[in-house]
GROMACS .gro file of C-alpha atoms in nm:
model
  220
    1UNK     CA    1  -2.113   0.718   0.524
    2UNK     CA    2  -2.010   0.685   0.900
    3UNK     CA    3  -1.684   0.569   0.826
    4UNK     CA    4  -1.403   0.606   0.514
    5UNK     CA    5  -1.124   0.412   0.518
    6UNK     CA    6  -0.827   0.432   0.310
    7UNK     CA    7  -0.574   0.228   0.104
    8UNK     CA    8  -0.212   0.325   0.176
    9UNK     CA    9   0.036   0.326  -0.082
   10UNK     CA   10  -0.056   0.533  -0.383
   11UNK     CA   11  -0.330   0.669  -0.176
   12UNK     CA   12  -0.249   0.860   0.109
   13UNK     CA   13   0.144   0.774   0.114
   14UNK     CA   14   0.394   0.769  -0.114
   15UNK     CA   15   0.771   0.651  -0.169
   16UNK     CA   16   0.969   1.004  -0.082
   17UNK     CA   17   1.181   0.875  -0.370
   18UNK     CA   18   1.125   0.668  -0.646
   19UNK     CA   19   1.160   0.302  -0.507
   20UNK     CA   20   1.403   0.218  -0.783
   21UNK     CA   21   1.607   0.495  -0.723
   22UNK     CA   22   1.656   0.387  -0.353
   23UNK     CA   23   1.751   0.030  -0.440
   24UNK     CA   24   1.991   0.150  -0.712
   25UNK     CA   25   2.153   0.342  -0.457
   26UNK     CA   26   2.172   0.063  -0.180
   27UNK     CA   27   2.322  -0.148  -0.458
   28UNK     CA   28   2.593   0.084  -0.565
   29UNK     CA   29   2.676   0.134  -0.147
   30UNK     CA   30   2.731  -0.262  -0.171
   31UNK     CA   31   2.976  -0.266  -0.521
   32UNK     CA   32   2.684  -0.357  -0.725
   33UNK     CA   33   2.617  -0.183  -1.080
   34UNK     CA   34   2.251  -0.090  -1.093
   35UNK     CA   35   2.052   0.122  -1.349
   36UNK     CA   36   1.728   0.296  -1.205
   37UNK     CA   37   1.573   0.213  -1.518
   38UNK     CA   38   1.608  -0.167  -1.521
   39UNK     CA   39   1.596  -0.163  -1.171
   40UNK     CA   40   1.203  -0.033  -1.193
   41UNK     CA   41   1.130  -0.265  -1.482
   42UNK     CA   42   1.255  -0.560  -1.300
   43UNK     CA   43   1.117  -0.453  -0.972
   44UNK     CA   44   0.714  -0.424  -1.095
   45UNK     CA   45   0.783  -0.739  -1.320
   46UNK     CA   46   0.856  -0.922  -1.018
   47UNK     CA   47   0.619  -0.739  -0.805
   48UNK     CA   48   0.330  -0.882  -1.042
   49UNK     CA   49   0.469  -1.264  -1.005
   50UNK     CA   50   0.450  -1.200  -0.623
   51UNK     CA   51   0.063  -1.106  -0.671
   52UNK     CA   52   0.016  -1.394  -0.905
   53UNK     CA   53   0.151  -1.661  -0.609
   54UNK     CA   54  -0.081  -1.463  -0.385
   55UNK     CA   55  -0.396  -1.504  -0.576
   56UNK     CA   56  -0.293  -1.877  -0.609
   57UNK     CA   57  -0.279  -1.879  -0.200
   58UNK     CA   58  -0.610  -1.744  -0.176
   59UNK     CA   59  -0.463  -1.415  -0.055
   60UNK     CA   60  -0.357  -1.602   0.275
   61UNK     CA   61  -0.068  -1.352   0.394
   62UNK     CA   62   0.136  -1.315   0.731
   63UNK     CA   63   0.426  -1.148   0.862
   64UNK     CA   64   0.669  -1.429   0.697
   65UNK     CA   65   0.537  -1.416   0.383
   66UNK     CA   66   0.536  -1.048   0.312
   67UNK     CA   67   0.919  -1.044   0.410
   68UNK     CA   68   0.988  -1.320   0.188
   69UNK     CA   69   0.797  -1.129  -0.088
   70UNK     CA   70   1.002  -0.817  -0.045
   71UNK     CA   71   1.316  -1.054  -0.048
   72UNK     CA   72   1.229  -1.234  -0.361
   73UNK     CA   73   1.163  -0.881  -0.502
   74UNK     CA   74   1.508  -0.742  -0.400
   75UNK     CA   75   1.691  -1.043  -0.546
   76UNK     CA   76   1.506  -1.015  -0.904
   77UNK     CA   77   1.576  -0.658  -0.946
   78UNK     CA   78   1.930  -0.652  -0.820
   79UNK     CA   79   2.184  -0.871  -0.951
   80UNK     CA   80   2.428  -0.996  -0.672
   81UNK     CA   81   2.150  -0.881  -0.398
   82UNK     CA   82   2.265  -1.015  -0.062
   83UNK     CA   83   2.053  -1.074   0.285
   84UNK     CA   84   2.261  -0.754   0.389
   85UNK     CA   85   2.148  -0.570   0.105
   86UNK     CA   86   1.787  -0.674   0.131
   87UNK     CA   87   1.747  -0.577   0.547
   88UNK     CA   88   1.863  -0.262   0.439
   89UNK     CA   89   1.593  -0.201   0.206
   90UNK     CA   90   1.364  -0.345   0.412
   91UNK     CA   91   1.440  -0.144   0.704
   92UNK     CA   92   1.480   0.196   0.483
   93UNK     CA   93   1.086   0.149   0.409
   94UNK     CA   94   0.971   0.126   0.801
   95UNK     CA   95   1.101   0.479   0.839
   96UNK     CA   96   0.848   0.783   0.818
   97UNK     CA   97   1.106   0.960   0.612
   98UNK     CA   98   1.118   0.736   0.326
   99UNK     CA   99   0.749   0.799   0.249
  100UNK     CA  100   0.538   1.142   0.201
  101UNK     CA  101   0.195   1.245   0.245
  102UNK     CA  102   0.051   1.490  -0.020
  103UNK     CA  103  -0.092   1.808   0.114
  104UNK     CA  104  -0.456   1.714  -0.053
  105UNK     CA  105  -0.439   1.374   0.124
  106UNK     CA  106  -0.356   1.538   0.463
  107UNK     CA  107  -0.646   1.796   0.427
  108UNK     CA  108  -0.893   1.537   0.323
  109UNK     CA  109  -0.829   1.352   0.649
  110UNK     CA  110  -0.853   1.656   0.834
  111UNK     CA  111  -1.175   1.755   0.699
  112UNK     CA  112  -1.374   1.420   0.714
  113UNK     CA  113  -1.219   1.407   1.095
  114UNK     CA  114  -1.376   1.770   1.138
  115UNK     CA  115  -1.721   1.636   1.005
  116UNK     CA  116  -1.729   1.357   1.244
  117UNK     CA  117  -1.668   1.060   1.020
  118UNK     CA  118  -1.481   0.800   1.149
  119UNK     CA  119  -1.156   0.744   0.956
  120UNK     CA  120  -0.881   0.466   0.906
  121UNK     CA  121  -0.649   0.259   0.686
  122UNK     CA  122  -0.681  -0.074   0.555
  123UNK     CA  123  -0.354  -0.160   0.319
  124UNK     CA  124  -0.172  -0.477   0.173
  125UNK     CA  125   0.175  -0.360   0.316
  126UNK     CA  126   0.308  -0.495   0.637
  127UNK     CA  127   0.366  -0.424   1.007
  128UNK     CA  128   0.616  -0.187   0.931
  129UNK     CA  129   0.336   0.058   0.807
  130UNK     CA  130   0.263   0.098   1.185
  131UNK     CA  131   0.604   0.297   1.228
  132UNK     CA  132   0.543   0.495   0.920
  133UNK     CA  133   0.183   0.602   1.060
  134UNK     CA  134   0.293   0.672   1.418
  135UNK     CA  135   0.571   0.855   1.272
  136UNK     CA  136   0.373   1.077   1.014
  137UNK     CA  137   0.170   1.354   1.141
  138UNK     CA  138  -0.074   1.382   0.880
  139UNK     CA  139  -0.217   1.067   0.962
  140UNK     CA  140  -0.220   1.020   1.330
  141UNK     CA  141  -0.600   1.015   1.256
  142UNK     CA  142  -0.576   0.674   1.116
  143UNK     CA  143  -0.365   0.526   1.397
  144UNK     CA  144  -0.615   0.374   1.570
  145UNK     CA  145  -0.756   0.212   1.315
  146UNK     CA  146  -0.517   0.080   1.125
  147UNK     CA  147  -0.612  -0.291   0.934
  148UNK     CA  148  -0.261  -0.450   0.774
  149UNK     CA  149  -0.300  -0.743   0.579
  150UNK     CA  150  -0.044  -0.930   0.719
  151UNK     CA  151  -0.150  -0.929   1.086
  152UNK     CA  152  -0.525  -1.011   0.991
  153UNK     CA  153  -0.365  -1.315   0.797
  154UNK     CA  154  -0.545  -1.222   0.438
  155UNK     CA  155  -0.508  -0.991   0.169
  156UNK     CA  156  -0.717  -0.746  -0.027
  157UNK     CA  157  -0.926  -0.829  -0.187
  158UNK     CA  158  -0.992  -1.097   0.009
  159UNK     CA  159  -1.305  -1.147   0.195
  160UNK     CA  160  -1.133  -1.191   0.546
  161UNK     CA  161  -0.947  -0.837   0.521
  162UNK     CA  162  -1.266  -0.631   0.437
  163UNK     CA  163  -1.439  -0.837   0.744
  164UNK     CA  164  -1.151  -0.671   0.957
  165UNK     CA  165  -1.199  -0.348   0.807
  166UNK     CA  166  -1.528  -0.354   0.918
  167UNK     CA  167  -1.479  -0.475   1.286
  168UNK     CA  168  -1.246  -0.206   1.283
  169UNK     CA  169  -1.506   0.089   1.210
  170UNK     CA  170  -1.758  -0.074   1.425
  171UNK     CA  171  -2.079   0.011   1.194
  172UNK     CA  172  -2.223  -0.175   0.892
  173UNK     CA  173  -2.035  -0.247   0.557
  174UNK     CA  174  -2.269  -0.060   0.387
  175UNK     CA  175  -2.196   0.243   0.609
  176UNK     CA  176  -1.844   0.241   0.531
  177UNK     CA  177  -1.679   0.381   0.219
  178UNK     CA  178  -1.331   0.251   0.108
  179UNK     CA  179  -1.102   0.488  -0.110
  180UNK     CA  180  -0.815   0.346  -0.288
  181UNK     CA  181  -0.633   0.335  -0.624
  182UNK     CA  182  -0.643  -0.009  -0.705
  183UNK     CA  183  -0.918  -0.137  -0.917
  184UNK     CA  184  -0.936  -0.516  -0.818
  185UNK     CA  185  -0.787  -0.437  -0.457
  186UNK     CA  186  -0.941  -0.179  -0.319
  187UNK     CA  187  -1.262  -0.085  -0.540
  188UNK     CA  188  -1.403  -0.443  -0.643
  189UNK     CA  189  -1.295  -0.570  -0.325
  190UNK     CA  190  -1.472  -0.332  -0.085
  191UNK     CA  191  -1.759  -0.334  -0.314
  192UNK     CA  192  -1.770  -0.737  -0.313
  193UNK     CA  193  -1.775  -0.730   0.091
  194UNK     CA  194  -2.082  -0.477   0.073
  195UNK     CA  195  -1.904  -0.146   0.116
  196UNK     CA  196  -1.935   0.158  -0.113
  197UNK     CA  197  -1.603   0.245  -0.274
  198UNK     CA  198  -1.423   0.518  -0.437
  199UNK     CA  199  -1.144   0.467  -0.712
  200UNK     CA  200  -0.872   0.705  -0.718
  201UNK     CA  201  -0.797   0.740  -1.071
  202UNK     CA  202  -0.559   1.014  -1.120
  203UNK     CA  203  -0.482   0.976  -1.477
  204UNK     CA  204  -0.839   0.905  -1.604
  205UNK     CA  205  -0.773   0.550  -1.710
  206UNK     CA  206  -1.102   0.349  -1.555
  207UNK     CA  207  -1.386   0.531  -1.710
  208UNK     CA  208  -1.603   0.206  -1.693
  209UNK     CA  209  -1.586   0.256  -1.277
  210UNK     CA  210  -1.878   0.500  -1.153
  211UNK     CA  211  -1.768   0.633  -0.833
  212UNK     CA  212  -1.422   0.760  -0.914
  213UNK     CA  213  -1.221   1.093  -0.825
  214UNK     CA  214  -0.928   1.231  -1.014
  215UNK     CA  215  -0.782   1.390  -0.635
  216UNK     CA  216  -0.872   1.340  -0.233
  217UNK     CA  217  -0.996   1.709  -0.305
  218UNK     CA  218  -1.293   1.594  -0.442
  219UNK     CA  219  -1.356   1.332  -0.174
  220UNK     CA  220  -1.525   1.515   0.109
   0.00000   0.00000   0.00000
């Protein structure tokens, strides 16, 4: 392998606090009643609705589409949501402080860099990810090769997304390893593009996937 690209959310970055708790707290500040457990259920239910919409659109996306996605999710998760509440939440998740990087992920990235491996990140998040990466010391090695679906114009597992990963890596697809926690988007998307892939399967749910690790410490 000449290059290793990581998925972002759920692989190397995680919300510093559960998204449902952040949503519920913001709702209360705006005078709304919100139970975090109900918010969580509704949030993820509508997230799947938005994913289905993207599939119908052949994974085409943009900054406007991603902003609309999250507005739709906020309004579905929180009864009485307003545009003001949405904007507050949207900007919250652009802050580095809203996210955490597990030590094992930071150590994995640093070890790969020390071995002379090209590293980068490929994510279905939007351009807010750039500010998160820029403001997080552990992610600095990924900063120069940051592939974001809303800027590419196509989401994972779309072919165009992985073509941009190949361009950013500067080598053949077969020389790239893509690491992520989503079977369809990360594992199958990358292998369909001619890359190698490793699934981060922390809870051992995907025994049928040949190349998987329970944690990033296994990767280097």
